[in-house]
mmCIF file with all atom_site columns, C-alpha atoms in Angstrom:
data_model
loop_
_atom_site.group_PDB
_atom_site.id
_atom_site.type_symbol
_atom_site.label_atom_id
_atom_site.label_alt_id
_atom_site.label_comp_id
_atom_site.label_asym_id
_atom_site.label_entity_id
_atom_site.label_seq_id
_atom_site.pdbx_PDB_ins_code
_atom_site.Cartn_x
_atom_site.Cartn_y
_atom_site.Cartn_z
_atom_site.occupancy
_atom_site.B_iso_or_equiv
_atom_site.pdbx_formal_charge
_atom_site.auth_seq_id
_atom_site.auth_comp_id
_atom_site.auth_asym_id
_atom_site.auth_atom_id
_atom_site.pdbx_PDB_model_num
ATOM 1  C CA . UNK A 1 1  ? -6.424  -66.555 10.905  1.00 94.00 ? 1  UNK A CA 1
ATOM 2  C CA . UNK A 1 2  ? -3.721  -66.392 7.380   1.00 96.00 ? 2  UNK A CA 1
ATOM 3  C CA . UNK A 1 3  ? -3.998  -63.716 4.949   1.00 98.00 ? 3  UNK A CA 1
ATOM 4  C CA . UNK A 1 4  ? -4.627  -64.217 1.481   1.00 98.00 ? 4  UNK A CA 1
ATOM 5  C CA . UNK A 1 5  ? -1.184  -63.146 0.839   1.00 98.00 ? 5  UNK A CA 1
ATOM 6  C CA . UNK A 1 6  ? 0.375   -65.712 3.042   1.00 99.00 ? 6  UNK A CA 1
ATOM 7  C CA . UNK A 1 7  ? -1.956  -68.732 1.445   1.00 98.00 ? 7  UNK A CA 1
ATOM 8  C CA . UNK A 1 8  ? -0.654  -67.653 -2.125  1.00 98.00 ? 8  UNK A CA 1
ATOM 9  C CA . UNK A 1 9  ? 2.990   -67.889 -0.972  1.00 98.00 ? 9  UNK A CA 1
ATOM 10 C CA . UNK A 1 10 ? 2.387   -70.978 0.895   1.00 98.00 ? 10 UNK A CA 1
ATOM 11 C CA . UNK A 1 11 ? 0.890   -72.877 -2.136  1.00 98.00 ? 11 UNK A CA 1
ATOM 12 C CA . UNK A 1 12 ? 3.632   -71.688 -4.471  1.00 99.00 ? 12 UNK A CA 1
ATOM 13 C CA . UNK A 1 13 ? 5.942   -73.453 -2.040  1.00 99.00 ? 13 UNK A CA 1
ATOM 14 C CA . UNK A 1 14 ? 4.414   -76.618 -2.672  1.00 99.00 ? 14 UNK A CA 1
ATOM 15 C CA . UNK A 1 15 ? 5.979   -79.867 -4.247  1.00 99.00 ? 15 UNK A CA 1
ATOM 16 C CA . UNK A 1 16 ? 4.334   -80.750 -7.512  1.00 99.00 ? 16 UNK A CA 1
ATOM 17 C CA . UNK A 1 17 ? 2.811   -83.849 -6.087  1.00 99.00 ? 17 UNK A CA 1
ATOM 18 C CA . UNK A 1 18 ? 1.403   -81.478 -2.885  1.00 99.00 ? 18 UNK A CA 1
ATOM 19 C CA . UNK A 1 19 ? -0.152  -79.102 -5.487  1.00 99.00 ? 19 UNK A CA 1
ATOM 20 C CA . UNK A 1 20 ? -2.079  -81.698 -7.311  1.00 99.00 ? 20 UNK A CA 1
ATOM 21 C CA . UNK A 1 21 ? -3.219  -82.780 -4.327  1.00 99.00 ? 21 UNK A CA 1
ATOM 22 C CA . UNK A 1 22 ? -4.196  -79.067 -2.881  1.00 99.00 ? 22 UNK A CA 1
ATOM 23 C CA . UNK A 1 23 ? -5.801  -78.447 -6.393  1.00 99.00 ? 23 UNK A CA 1
ATOM 24 C CA . UNK A 1 24 ? -8.259  -81.717 -6.333  1.00 99.00 ? 24 UNK A CA 1
ATOM 25 C CA . UNK A 1 25 ? -9.003  -81.068 -3.143  1.00 99.00 ? 25 UNK A CA 1
ATOM 26 C CA . UNK A 1 26 ? -10.288 -76.840 -3.599  1.00 98.00 ? 26 UNK A CA 1
ATOM 27 C CA . UNK A 1 27 ? -12.047 -78.195 -6.869  1.00 99.00 ? 27 UNK A CA 1
ATOM 28 C CA . UNK A 1 28 ? -13.564 -80.707 -5.026  1.00 99.00 ? 28 UNK A CA 1
ATOM 29 C CA . UNK A 1 29 ? -14.857 -78.155 -2.680  1.00 99.00 ? 29 UNK A CA 1
ATOM 30 C CA . UNK A 1 30 ? -15.608 -75.631 -5.596  1.00 99.00 ? 30 UNK A CA 1
ATOM 31 C CA . UNK A 1 31 ? -18.104 -78.657 -7.312  1.00 99.00 ? 31 UNK A CA 1
ATOM 32 C CA . UNK A 1 32 ? -19.473 -79.482 -3.314  1.00 99.00 ? 32 UNK A CA 1
ATOM 33 C CA . UNK A 1 33 ? -20.161 -75.611 -3.309  1.00 99.00 ? 33 UNK A CA 1
ATOM 34 C CA . UNK A 1 34 ? -22.088 -75.305 -6.539  1.00 99.00 ? 34 UNK A CA 1
ATOM 35 C CA . UNK A 1 35 ? -24.211 -78.358 -6.391  1.00 99.00 ? 35 UNK A CA 1
ATOM 36 C CA . UNK A 1 36 ? -25.511 -76.736 -3.091  1.00 99.00 ? 36 UNK A CA 1
ATOM 37 C CA . UNK A 1 37 ? -25.959 -73.467 -4.382  1.00 98.00 ? 37 UNK A CA 1
ATOM 38 C CA . UNK A 1 38 ? -27.827 -75.365 -7.592  1.00 98.00 ? 38 UNK A CA 1
ATOM 39 C CA . UNK A 1 39 ? -29.834 -76.953 -4.897  1.00 98.00 ? 39 UNK A CA 1
ATOM 40 C CA . UNK A 1 40 ? -30.676 -74.159 -3.421  1.00 98.00 ? 40 UNK A CA 1
ATOM 41 C CA . UNK A 1 41 ? -32.173 -72.208 -6.579  1.00 98.00 ? 41 UNK A CA 1
ATOM 42 C CA . UNK A 1 42 ? -33.885 -75.307 -7.419  1.00 97.00 ? 42 UNK A CA 1
ATOM 43 C CA . UNK A 1 43 ? -35.659 -75.678 -3.835  1.00 98.00 ? 43 UNK A CA 1
ATOM 44 C CA . UNK A 1 44 ? -35.922 -71.299 -4.369  1.00 98.00 ? 44 UNK A CA 1
ATOM 45 C CA . UNK A 1 45 ? -37.786 -71.576 -7.683  1.00 98.00 ? 45 UNK A CA 1
ATOM 46 C CA . UNK A 1 46 ? -35.136 -69.371 -9.181  1.00 98.00 ? 46 UNK A CA 1
ATOM 47 C CA . UNK A 1 47 ? -34.956 -72.134 -12.516 1.00 97.00 ? 47 UNK A CA 1
ATOM 48 C CA . UNK A 1 48 ? -38.622 -72.776 -12.907 1.00 98.00 ? 48 UNK A CA 1
ATOM 49 C CA . UNK A 1 49 ? -39.072 -70.206 -15.803 1.00 98.00 ? 49 UNK A CA 1
ATOM 50 C CA . UNK A 1 50 ? -35.863 -71.996 -17.637 1.00 96.00 ? 50 UNK A CA 1
ATOM 51 C CA . UNK A 1 51 ? -37.368 -75.811 -16.672 1.00 96.00 ? 51 UNK A CA 1
ATOM 52 C CA . UNK A 1 52 ? -40.618 -74.696 -18.069 1.00 98.00 ? 52 UNK A CA 1
ATOM 53 C CA . UNK A 1 53 ? -38.962 -73.330 -21.333 1.00 98.00 ? 53 UNK A CA 1
ATOM 54 C CA . UNK A 1 54 ? -37.172 -75.966 -21.593 1.00 97.00 ? 54 UNK A CA 1
ATOM 55 C CA . UNK A 1 55 ? -40.206 -78.255 -21.906 1.00 97.00 ? 55 UNK A CA 1
ATOM 56 C CA . UNK A 1 56 ? -41.937 -76.305 -24.006 1.00 98.00 ? 56 UNK A CA 1
ATOM 57 C CA . UNK A 1 57 ? -39.191 -76.726 -26.869 1.00 97.00 ? 57 UNK A CA 1
ATOM 58 C CA . UNK A 1 58 ? -39.076 -79.916 -26.345 1.00 97.00 ? 58 UNK A CA 1
ATOM 59 C CA . UNK A 1 59 ? -42.652 -80.256 -26.704 1.00 97.00 ? 59 UNK A CA 1
ATOM 60 C CA . UNK A 1 60 ? -42.986 -78.508 -29.403 1.00 98.00 ? 60 UNK A CA 1
ATOM 61 C CA . UNK A 1 61 ? -40.339 -80.856 -31.039 1.00 97.00 ? 61 UNK A CA 1
ATOM 62 C CA . UNK A 1 62 ? -37.252 -78.264 -31.059 1.00 97.00 ? 62 UNK A CA 1
ATOM 63 C CA . UNK A 1 63 ? -34.688 -80.554 -30.083 1.00 94.00 ? 63 UNK A CA 1
ATOM 64 C CA . UNK A 1 64 ? -32.560 -83.590 -31.318 1.00 93.00 ? 64 UNK A CA 1
ATOM 65 C CA . UNK A 1 65 ? -30.712 -86.890 -30.354 1.00 91.00 ? 65 UNK A CA 1
ATOM 66 C CA . UNK A 1 66 ? -27.573 -86.736 -28.641 1.00 91.00 ? 66 UNK A CA 1
#
């Protein structure tokens, strides 16, 4: 397995096109992981208080149209 230093060195040697492709792939991976974490947090009820607070504020008329 490559070390982080080896990966960094290899990235610095990429052509601009290859770097952009890697960046797009990496961002997609990051977004997928974030989505999975969010789904997990929702399923575990970690956002229930935040959701309830938002609903309470909305029902009290504390919102604005966007």
